[in-house]
Coordinates of C-alpha atoms and ligand atoms in Angstrom, one line a residue:
M210 CA 21.3 8.8 -42.1
P211 CA 19.6 6.3 -39.7
R212 CA 15.9 5.6 -40.3
A213 CA 13.3 6.2 -37.7
A214 CA 12.5 2.8 -36.3
T215 CA 8.9 1.6 -36.2
S216 CA 7.7 -0.9 -33.7
F217 CA 4.3 -1.9 -32.3
V218 CA 3.5 -1.6 -28.7
C219 CA 0.7 -3.4 -26.8
Q220 CA -1.5 -0.7 -25.1
S221 CA -2.4 -3.2 -22.4
C222 CA 0.9 -4.6 -21.2
G223 CA 3.6 -2.5 -23.0
A224 CA 5.2 -5.4 -24.9
T225 CA 6.9 -4.4 -28.2
Y226 CA 6.9 -6.2 -31.5
S227 CA 8.5 -5.5 -34.8
K228 CA 5.4 -6.5 -36.7
W229 CA 1.7 -5.8 -36.2
S230 CA -0.5 -8.6 -35.2
G231 CA -4.1 -8.9 -34.1
R232 CA -3.3 -10.4 -30.7
C233 CA -0.6 -9.6 -28.2
D234 CA 1.4 -12.8 -27.4
A235 CA 2.5 -11.5 -24.0
C236 CA -0.9 -10.7 -22.5
G237 CA -3.3 -12.3 -24.9
E238 CA -5.4 -9.2 -25.5
W239 CA -6.8 -8.6 -29.0
N240 CA -6.4 -5.4 -31.0
T241 CA -4.1 -3.7 -28.6
L242 CA -1.0 -3.3 -30.8
E243 CA -0.4 0.2 -32.0
E244 CA 2.4 1.7 -34.0
D245 CA 5.1 3.4 -31.9
Y246 CA 7.4 5.9 -33.4
Q247 CA 10.8 6.2 -31.9
A248 CA 13.1 9.1 -32.8
A249 CA 16.0 8.2 -35.1
A250 CA 19.2 7.5 -33.1
G251 CA 21.4 10.6 -33.1
P252 CA 24.9 10.5 -34.4
G253 CA 27.1 8.8 -31.8
G254 CA 30.9 9.1 -31.5
K255 CA 33.3 11.3 -29.6
A256 CA 31.4 14.5 -30.0
A257 CA 28.5 13.2 -27.9
N258 CA 30.5 13.4 -24.6
A259 CA 32.1 16.8 -25.3
S260 CA 30.0 18.5 -22.5
G261 CA 31.4 16.1 -19.9
N262 CA 28.0 14.7 -19.1
G263 CA 28.2 11.1 -17.9
R264 CA 31.8 11.5 -16.6
A265 CA 32.5 9.1 -13.8
L266 CA 33.0 11.0 -10.5
P267 CA 34.4 9.5 -7.2
L268 CA 31.6 8.8 -4.8
C269 CA 33.5 9.9 -1.7
G270 CA 33.8 13.5 -2.8
L271 CA 30.1 14.0 -3.6
D272 CA 28.0 16.0 -1.2
A273 CA 24.5 14.5 -0.9
A274 CA 23.5 16.4 2.3
P275 CA 22.0 19.6 0.9
E276 CA 19.4 17.6 -1.1
E277 CA 18.5 15.6 2.0
T278 CA 17.8 18.7 4.0
A279 CA 15.9 20.6 1.3
R280 CA 12.9 18.2 1.0
L281 CA 9.7 20.0 0.3
S282 CA 7.2 19.5 3.1
S283 CA 3.5 19.5 2.4
G284 CA 2.6 20.1 6.0
V285 CA 0.5 17.0 5.7
Q286 CA 2.5 14.6 7.8
E287 CA 1.0 11.4 6.5
F288 CA 1.7 12.5 2.9
D289 CA 5.3 13.4 3.7
R290 CA 5.8 10.1 5.5
A291 CA 4.6 8.1 2.5
C292 CA 7.1 10.1 0.3
G293 CA 9.9 9.1 2.7
G294 CA 9.9 12.4 4.7
G295 CA 9.0 15.0 2.2
I296 CA 9.2 15.5 -1.6
V297 CA 12.8 15.5 -2.9
P298 CA 13.5 18.4 -5.3
G299 CA 14.2 17.2 -8.8
S300 CA 12.3 14.0 -8.2
A301 CA 9.4 12.6 -10.1
L302 CA 6.5 10.9 -8.3
L303 CA 3.7 8.8 -9.7
I304 CA 0.5 8.6 -7.7
G305 CA -1.9 5.9 -8.9
G306 CA -5.4 5.1 -7.7
D307 CA -9.0 4.3 -8.7
P308 CA -11.2 7.0 -10.0
G309 CA -12.8 8.9 -7.1
V310 CA -10.5 7.7 -4.4
G311 CA -9.3 11.3 -3.8
K312 CA -6.1 11.7 -5.8
S313 CA -7.0 15.2 -6.9
T314 CA -8.1 16.2 -3.4
L315 CA -5.0 14.8 -1.8
L316 CA -2.7 16.6 -4.3
L317 CA -4.5 19.9 -4.0
Q318 CA -4.2 19.8 -0.3
A319 CA -0.5 18.8 -0.5
A320 CA 0.2 21.5 -3.2
A321 CA -1.4 24.1 -0.9
G322 CA 0.7 22.9 2.0
V323 CA 3.9 23.1 -0.1
A324 CA 2.9 26.6 -1.3
A325 CA 2.3 27.7 2.3
S326 CA 6.0 27.0 3.0
G327 CA 6.9 29.6 0.4
A328 CA 7.6 27.3 -2.6
N329 CA 6.4 28.1 -6.1
V330 CA 3.7 25.5 -6.9
V331 CA 1.9 24.9 -10.2
Y332 CA -1.1 22.6 -10.4
I333 CA -2.0 21.5 -13.9
S334 CA -5.2 19.7 -14.5
G335 CA -6.1 18.0 -17.8
E336 CA -9.4 16.8 -16.4
E337 CA -11.0 19.8 -14.7
A338 CA -11.3 23.5 -15.6
V339 CA -9.6 26.1 -13.5
A340 CA -13.0 27.2 -12.1
Q341 CA -13.7 23.6 -11.0
I342 CA -10.4 23.3 -9.2
A343 CA -11.0 26.6 -7.5
M344 CA -14.4 25.4 -6.4
R345 CA -12.8 22.3 -4.9
A346 CA -10.2 24.4 -3.2
R347 CA -13.0 26.5 -1.7
R348 CA -14.6 23.4 -0.4
L349 CA -11.3 22.3 1.2
G350 CA -10.9 25.7 2.8
L351 CA -7.9 26.5 0.6
S352 CA -9.2 29.3 -1.5
D353 CA -6.4 31.6 -0.6
A354 CA -3.6 29.1 -1.1
E355 CA -0.7 30.5 -3.3
V356 CA -1.0 27.7 -5.9
K357 CA -1.0 28.6 -9.6
L358 CA -3.6 26.7 -11.5
A359 CA -3.7 25.8 -15.1
A360 CA -6.0 23.6 -17.3
A361 CA -4.0 22.2 -20.2
T362 CA -3.5 18.9 -22.0
S363 CA -1.0 19.8 -24.7
L364 CA 2.5 19.0 -23.6
R365 CA 3.9 21.9 -25.6
D366 CA 1.7 24.4 -23.8
I367 CA 2.5 22.8 -20.4
M368 CA 6.3 22.9 -21.0
A369 CA 6.0 26.6 -22.1
T370 CA 4.1 27.4 -18.9
L371 CA 6.6 25.6 -16.8
K372 CA 9.6 27.3 -18.4
T373 CA 8.2 30.7 -17.5
A374 CA 6.7 29.8 -14.1
K375 CA 9.9 28.2 -12.8
P376 CA 8.1 26.1 -10.2
D377 CA 9.5 24.2 -7.2
L378 CA 6.7 21.7 -7.5
V379 CA 4.5 20.7 -10.4
V380 CA 1.4 18.5 -10.1
I381 CA 0.1 17.0 -13.3
D382 CA -3.5 15.6 -13.0
S383 CA -3.4 13.2 -14.9
I384 CA -0.6 11.9 -17.1
Q385 CA -3.2 10.0 -19.2
T386 CA -4.8 13.2 -20.4
L387 CA -1.6 14.7 -21.8
W388 CA -0.6 14.6 -25.4
S389 CA 2.4 15.6 -27.4
E390 CA 2.1 17.0 -30.9
A391 CA 5.2 15.0 -31.9
I392 CA 3.3 11.8 -31.7
S393 CA 0.3 10.8 -33.7
A394 CA -1.2 8.3 -31.2
A395 CA -4.2 9.2 -29.1
P396 CA -3.9 10.6 -25.5
G397 CA -3.7 7.8 -22.9
T398 CA -1.9 5.3 -25.2
V399 CA 1.4 3.9 -24.0
T400 CA 3.3 5.9 -26.6
Q401 CA 1.8 9.2 -25.6
V402 CA 2.0 8.6 -21.9
R403 CA 5.6 7.4 -22.1
A404 CA 6.6 10.4 -24.2
C405 CA 4.9 12.9 -22.0
A406 CA 6.3 11.3 -18.8
Q407 CA 9.8 11.3 -20.3
E408 CA 9.6 15.0 -21.1
L409 CA 8.3 15.9 -17.6
V410 CA 10.9 13.7 -15.8
R411 CA 13.6 15.4 -17.9
F412 CA 12.2 18.7 -16.8
A413 CA 12.4 17.7 -13.2
K414 CA 16.0 16.5 -13.5
N415 CA 17.1 19.6 -15.4
T416 CA 15.4 22.3 -13.3
N417 CA 15.4 20.6 -9.9
A418 CA 11.6 21.0 -9.7
A419 CA 9.7 18.1 -8.2
V420 CA 7.0 16.7 -10.5
I421 CA 4.0 14.7 -9.3
L422 CA 2.2 12.7 -11.9
V423 CA -1.3 11.3 -11.3
G424 CA -1.8 8.0 -13.0
H425 CA -5.1 6.2 -13.6
V426 CA -5.5 2.6 -12.6
T427 CA -6.9 -0.2 -14.7
K428 CA -9.6 -2.6 -13.6
D429 CA -7.0 -5.0 -12.2
G430 CA -5.3 -2.3 -10.2
Q431 CA -2.2 -1.5 -12.2
I432 CA -1.4 2.0 -13.3
A433 CA -3.0 2.2 -16.7
G434 CA -1.0 1.2 -19.8
P435 CA 2.4 2.1 -18.9
R436 CA 4.4 0.1 -16.4
V437 CA 7.1 2.0 -18.3
V438 CA 6.3 5.1 -16.4
E439 CA 6.8 3.3 -13.1
H440 CA 10.4 2.7 -14.2
M441 CA 11.0 6.3 -15.2
V442 CA 9.9 8.0 -11.9
D443 CA 11.7 8.0 -8.6
A444 CA 8.7 7.0 -6.5
V445 CA 5.4 5.2 -7.1
L446 CA 2.7 5.7 -4.6
Y447 CA -0.7 4.0 -4.7
F448 CA -3.7 5.7 -3.1
E449 CA -6.2 2.9 -2.1
S450 CA -9.4 2.5 -0.3
E451 CA -11.7 -0.3 0.6
P452 CA -15.2 0.0 -0.8
A453 CA -17.6 1.6 1.6
R454 CA -14.8 2.7 4.0
A455 CA -13.9 6.3 4.7
F456 CA -10.2 5.8 5.2
R457 CA -7.6 5.9 2.4
L458 CA -4.1 4.4 2.4
L459 CA -1.3 6.1 0.5
R460 CA 1.3 3.3 0.1
A461 CA 4.7 3.6 -1.4
V462 CA 5.5 0.7 -3.7
K463 CA 8.8 2.1 -5.0
N464 CA 10.8 4.9 -3.6
R465 CA 14.4 5.8 -4.5
F466 CA 14.5 8.3 -1.6
G467 CA 12.8 6.4 1.2
A468 CA 11.4 3.2 2.5
A469 CA 9.1 1.2 0.2
H470 CA 5.8 0.0 1.8
E471 CA 5.7 3.2 3.8
L472 CA 2.1 4.0 4.6
G473 CA 0.1 7.2 5.0
V474 CA -3.4 6.9 6.4
F475 CA -6.2 9.4 5.7
E476 CA -9.9 9.7 6.2
M477 CA -12.2 11.3 3.6
A478 CA -14.5 13.8 5.3
G479 CA -16.8 16.5 4.0
D480 CA -14.0 19.0 3.9
G481 CA -11.4 16.9 2.3
L482 CA -8.9 14.4 3.5
R483 CA -7.9 14.3 7.1
Q484 CA -4.8 12.5 8.3
V485 CA -5.1 9.6 10.7
T486 CA -2.1 9.9 13.0
N487 CA -2.8 6.8 15.1
P488 CA -3.9 4.2 12.6
S489 CA -3.4 1.3 15.0
A490 CA -6.6 2.4 16.8
L491 CA -8.4 2.2 13.4
F492 CA -7.5 -1.4 12.7
L493 CA -8.2 -2.8 16.2
S494 CA -11.7 -3.9 17.1
E495 CA -13.8 -1.4 19.0
S496 CA -14.5 -3.5 22.1
G497 CA -10.9 -4.4 22.9
A498 CA -12.1 -7.5 24.7
A499 CA -10.4 -10.9 24.1
A500 CA -12.6 -13.2 22.0
P501 CA -12.2 -16.6 20.5
G502 CA -10.8 -16.4 17.0
S503 CA -9.2 -13.0 17.4
A504 CA -5.5 -12.1 17.8
V505 CA -3.7 -8.8 17.5
F506 CA -0.7 -8.7 15.1
A507 CA 2.0 -6.2 15.7
G508 CA 3.0 -5.4 12.2
V509 CA 5.3 -2.9 10.5
E510 CA 4.4 -1.0 7.3
G511 CA 7.5 0.7 6.0
T512 CA 9.0 2.2 9.0
R513 CA 5.8 2.5 11.0
P514 CA 4.6 -0.1 13.4
L515 CA 0.9 -0.9 13.0
L516 CA -1.3 -3.1 15.1
V517 CA -4.1 -5.0 13.3
E518 CA -6.5 -7.6 14.4
F519 CA -6.7 -11.0 12.8
Q520 CA -10.1 -12.7 13.1
A521 CA -10.8 -16.3 12.3
L522 CA -13.9 -18.4 12.3
V523 CA -13.4 -22.2 12.2
S524 CA -16.7 -24.0 12.0
P525 CA -17.7 -27.7 11.3
S526 CA -18.3 -28.2 7.6
T527 CA -20.7 -30.4 5.8
L528 CA -19.0 -29.9 2.4
A529 CA -16.7 -32.5 0.9
S530 CA -14.1 -29.9 0.4
P531 CA -14.6 -27.3 3.2
R532 CA -14.5 -23.6 2.4
R533 CA -11.4 -21.5 2.9
A534 CA -12.0 -17.7 2.6
V535 CA -9.5 -15.0 3.3
V536 CA -10.0 -11.2 3.4
G537 CA -6.9 -9.0 3.6
W538 CA -4.3 -11.8 3.6
D539 CA -2.8 -14.2 1.2
S540 CA -4.9 -17.4 0.7
A541 CA -1.9 -19.5 -0.3
R542 CA -0.3 -18.4 3.0
L543 CA -3.5 -19.6 4.9
S544 CA -3.3 -23.0 3.2
M545 CA 0.3 -23.3 4.1
L546 CA -0.4 -22.4 7.7
L547 CA -3.2 -24.9 8.0
A548 CA -0.9 -27.6 6.6
V549 CA 1.8 -26.8 9.0
L550 CA -0.6 -26.8 12.0
D551 CA -1.9 -30.2 10.8
A552 CA 1.6 -31.7 10.2
R553 CA 3.5 -30.2 13.2
C554 CA 0.9 -29.8 15.9
G555 CA -1.7 -32.4 14.9
L556 CA -4.5 -29.8 14.6
S557 CA -6.7 -30.8 11.7
F558 CA -8.9 -28.3 10.0
A559 CA -9.9 -30.9 7.3
K560 CA -13.5 -31.1 8.4
H561 CA -13.9 -27.4 9.1
D562 CA -14.7 -24.3 7.1
V563 CA -12.1 -21.7 7.7
F564 CA -12.6 -17.9 7.4
L565 CA -9.9 -15.5 8.1
S566 CA -10.2 -11.7 8.0
V567 CA -8.0 -8.8 8.8
A568 CA -10.1 -6.2 10.6
G569 CA -10.5 -2.7 9.2
G570 CA -10.0 -3.7 5.6
L571 CA -6.2 -3.5 5.6
R572 CA -4.2 -5.9 3.4
I573 CA -1.3 -7.5 5.2
V574 CA 1.8 -8.6 3.3
D575 CA 4.3 -8.7 6.3
P576 CA 5.4 -12.4 6.6
A577 CA 5.5 -11.9 10.4
A578 CA 1.7 -12.1 10.4
D579 CA 1.8 -15.9 10.3
L580 CA 1.9 -16.2 14.1
A581 CA -1.1 -13.9 14.6
A582 CA -3.1 -15.8 11.9
A583 CA -2.2 -19.1 13.5
A584 CA -3.2 -17.7 16.9
A585 CA -6.6 -16.6 15.6
L586 CA -7.1 -20.0 13.9
C587 CA -6.2 -22.1 16.9
S588 CA -8.2 -19.9 19.2
S589 CA -11.3 -20.3 17.0
L590 CA -10.7 -24.1 16.7
F591 CA -10.5 -24.4 20.5
D592 CA -13.3 -21.9 20.9
A593 CA -11.1 -20.2 23.5
A594 CA -9.7 -16.7 23.5
P595 CA -5.9 -16.3 23.4
P596 CA -4.3 -14.4 26.4
A597 CA -6.1 -11.1 26.9
N598 CA -4.4 -7.8 25.9
A599 CA -1.7 -9.6 23.9
I600 CA 0.1 -9.0 20.7
C601 CA 2.1 -11.4 18.6
F602 CA 4.3 -11.6 15.6
G603 CA 6.7 -14.0 13.9
E604 CA 7.0 -15.9 10.6
V605 CA 6.2 -19.6 10.6
A606 CA 8.5 -21.9 8.6
L607 CA 7.3 -25.1 7.0
S608 CA 9.1 -27.1 9.7
G609 CA 6.8 -25.4 12.3
A610 CA 9.7 -23.3 13.6
V611 CA 8.9 -19.6 14.3
R612 CA 11.4 -17.3 12.6
P613 CA 12.4 -13.9 13.9
A614 CA 10.9 -10.8 12.4
A615 CA 12.5 -7.4 11.6
Q616 CA 12.0 -4.4 13.9
A617 CA 10.9 -6.4 16.9
D618 CA 11.6 -3.4 19.2
A619 CA 9.3 -1.1 17.2
R620 CA 6.5 -3.7 17.2
L621 CA 6.7 -4.2 21.0
S622 CA 6.9 -0.4 21.7
E623 CA 3.8 0.2 19.7
G624 CA 2.0 -2.6 21.6
A625 CA 3.1 -1.1 25.0
K626 CA 2.0 2.4 23.8
L627 CA -1.5 1.2 23.0
G628 CA -1.9 -0.4 26.4
F629 CA -1.2 -4.1 25.6
C630 CA 0.5 -6.0 28.4
R631 CA 1.6 -9.3 26.9
A632 CA 3.4 -10.4 23.8
L633 CA 4.3 -13.6 22.0
V634 CA 7.5 -13.2 20.0
P635 CA 9.9 -15.4 18.1
A636 CA 12.4 -17.0 20.5
A637 CA 15.3 -15.3 18.7
A638 CA 13.8 -11.8 19.1
R639 CA 14.5 -11.5 22.7
K640 CA 18.2 -11.0 22.2
A641 CA 17.5 -7.9 20.2
R642 CA 15.4 -6.3 22.9
R643 CA 16.7 -3.3 24.7
E644 CA 16.1 -3.1 28.4
G645 CA 14.3 -0.1 29.9
G646 CA 12.4 0.8 26.7
P647 CA 8.7 1.3 26.7
Q648 CA 8.3 -2.3 25.6
S649 CA 9.8 -3.6 28.9
A650 CA 6.3 -3.0 30.3
L651 CA 5.2 -6.1 28.3
E652 CA 5.2 -9.6 29.7
V653 CA 7.0 -11.3 26.8
S654 CA 6.6 -15.0 26.0
Q655 CA 8.7 -16.7 23.4
A656 CA 7.7 -19.2 20.7
A657 CA 10.4 -21.3 19.2
G658 CA 7.9 -23.4 17.3
L659 CA 4.3 -23.4 16.4
S660 CA 3.6 -25.8 19.3
D661 CA 4.6 -23.0 21.7
L662 CA 1.9 -20.9 20.2
V663 CA -0.7 -23.6 20.6
A664 CA 0.2 -23.9 24.3
W665 CA 0.1 -20.1 24.7
V666 CA -3.4 -19.9 23.3
R667 CA -4.6 -22.9 25.5
N668 CA -3.0 -21.5 28.7
G669 CA -4.2 -18.0 28.0
A670 CA -7.7 -19.2 27.7
A671 CA -7.4 -21.3 30.9
N672 CA -5.9 -18.4 32.9
A673 CA -8.4 -15.9 31.6
T674 CA -11.4 -18.1 32.6
R675 CA -9.9 -18.5 36.1
S676 CA -9.2 -14.8 36.6
G677 CA -12.5 -13.7 35.1
E678 CA -10.7 -11.6 32.5
Y679 CA -12.7 -13.2 29.7
R680 CA -16.2 -14.5 29.7
R681 CA -16.9 -17.2 27.1
P682 CA -19.5 -15.9 24.6
S683 CA -22.6 -18.0 24.5
R684 CA -23.1 -20.3 21.6
R685 CA -26.4 -21.6 20.5
P686 CA -27.1 -24.4 18.1
I687 CA -28.9 -23.5 14.8
E688 CA -32.0 -25.5 14.4
G689 CA -32.7 -27.5 11.2
G690 CA -30.6 -29.2 8.6
G691 CA -30.3 -32.4 10.7
D692 CA -26.7 -31.7 11.8
R693 CA -25.9 -29.5 14.8
R694 CA -24.0 -26.5 13.5
Y695 CA -23.1 -23.7 15.7
A696 CA -23.3 -19.9 15.4
Q697 CA -21.2 -17.5 17.3
T698 CA -23.5 -14.9 18.9
A699 CA -21.6 -12.6 21.1
T700 CA -18.5 -11.8 19.0
G701 CA -19.5 -12.6 15.4
R702 CA -17.7 -9.7 13.7
M703 CA -16.8 -11.3 10.4
Ligands
LIG189 P1 -11.2 13.2 -6.3 O1 -10.1 13.8 -5.6 O2 -11.9 14.0 -7.3 O3 -10.8 11.8 -6.8 P2 -9.8 11.4 -8.0 O4 -9.1 12.6 -8.4 O5 -9.0 10.3 -7.4 O6 -10.7 10.8 -9.1 O7 -12.2 12.8 -5.1 C1 -13.5 12.6 -5.4 C2 -14.3 11.9 -4.3 O8 -14.0 12.4 -3.0 C3 -15.7 12.1 -4.6 O9 -16.3 10.9 -4.5 C4 -16.2 13.0 -3.5 C5 -15.2 12.8 -2.4 N1 -14.9 14.1 -1.6 C6 -15.3 14.2 -0.3 O10 -16.0 13.3 0.2 N2 -15.0 15.3 0.4 C7 -14.4 16.3 -0.2 O11 -14.1 17.3 0.5 C8 -13.9 16.2 -1.5 C9 -13.2 17.3 -2.2 C10 -14.2 15.1 -2.2
LIG190 MG1 -9.1 13.6 -10.2

């Protein structure tokens, strides 16, 4: 008879050890190791495969189409988009986010939407009583939604409820509050969370019900305790917000049934979350006028093109090592870009403080943002606006070359749709352009290297001043301190 194996799991990072110790070697946290009971291995051998499970089947004979068409729609377009076009039956989703970001609100609205399409939806809360959920539903105007509510934390009760309810969609809010009697550890520990998630994922696969798990997020932004749960589920979505901003981003970081990095944009209002169907407008500056230090990046998040404004401020520094501060972009990327501008174009920022910010509070990871960041930096350094009404995109290599970016057509179309009339694109992108599309309204310039970008910014400024498209904002010296430092008055939006 095999013995039940005992191991110790770090509650902070999930590392396992065969012996207890006071400190986890993997993450360095103290007192985080707890005993983890694993079921004794069952008897192996021939009998195990008697049912035929795990038999290898030829791929070409399998029909995947019905599943594809039967996605559950929540009626909330932005939510469906983030899930890759609706919730796949039999899949398990994990939604993580800071407390108070609106996870429960979002899921109640989505659950009501799915129920409205005729599906059987069960919403189980381990955090709120049924009356409290009903109160929230009333506030959201969903009091007559056909959602079944339950308040439970015991896994056994929940499984019993689910077996009788036979739902198409189950929402569990949150996985950290559940506990299984089979395990002695406290709720929220890695062992409990893993066991409960495993059971619920198994339920999803066996009954073809979709299961959505809510996961809490730790201080450093990861789903609390168990990265293990992220591996178990089919999709992981993060619901994020910037402090003091009303909009919320639902971002897919993993999706077995759709594009990762897909983005849904919402706005928190008094009566719940509203979807933002044209987010580009949200991330562009209000005035729309060209200004030194600002460039519009035509980005792509998942499958959706998204325009965002990069703003830079380059100002003479009195510090021995000038400041570099970045909001919404990678600071290592900024250092690289400054080094490339210096080495390949002879533009030195060594005696300047450099501030770079992505407007609207979005965080950009698309490598094609390099060109827009460089445009903003050069334009601030020259104190001259880049060409008016222009978008740009392209990745910058260490050699100073501009590399092509994916989905060039989609980026240009979005620019044309929002009324932009010029674009700077990587030289290789032109070949991919279709003639006659909406993007052919754009006047496209090409950049083979970073020096083309510098020339584009310079010429744009010169042309604009001639044609009166852009008026140079007034700059006034700040008194005092001995040195003449300058403050930007008309367009200081950082
Ligand atoms: P909630 O969904 O409870 O967050 P989570 O489940 O992620 O912890 O959202 C709570 C926040 O949302 C709270 O700060 C109040 C705000 N809110 C609104 O602004 N409008 C609304 O209609 C609702 C329901 C909540
Ligand atoms: Mg909640």
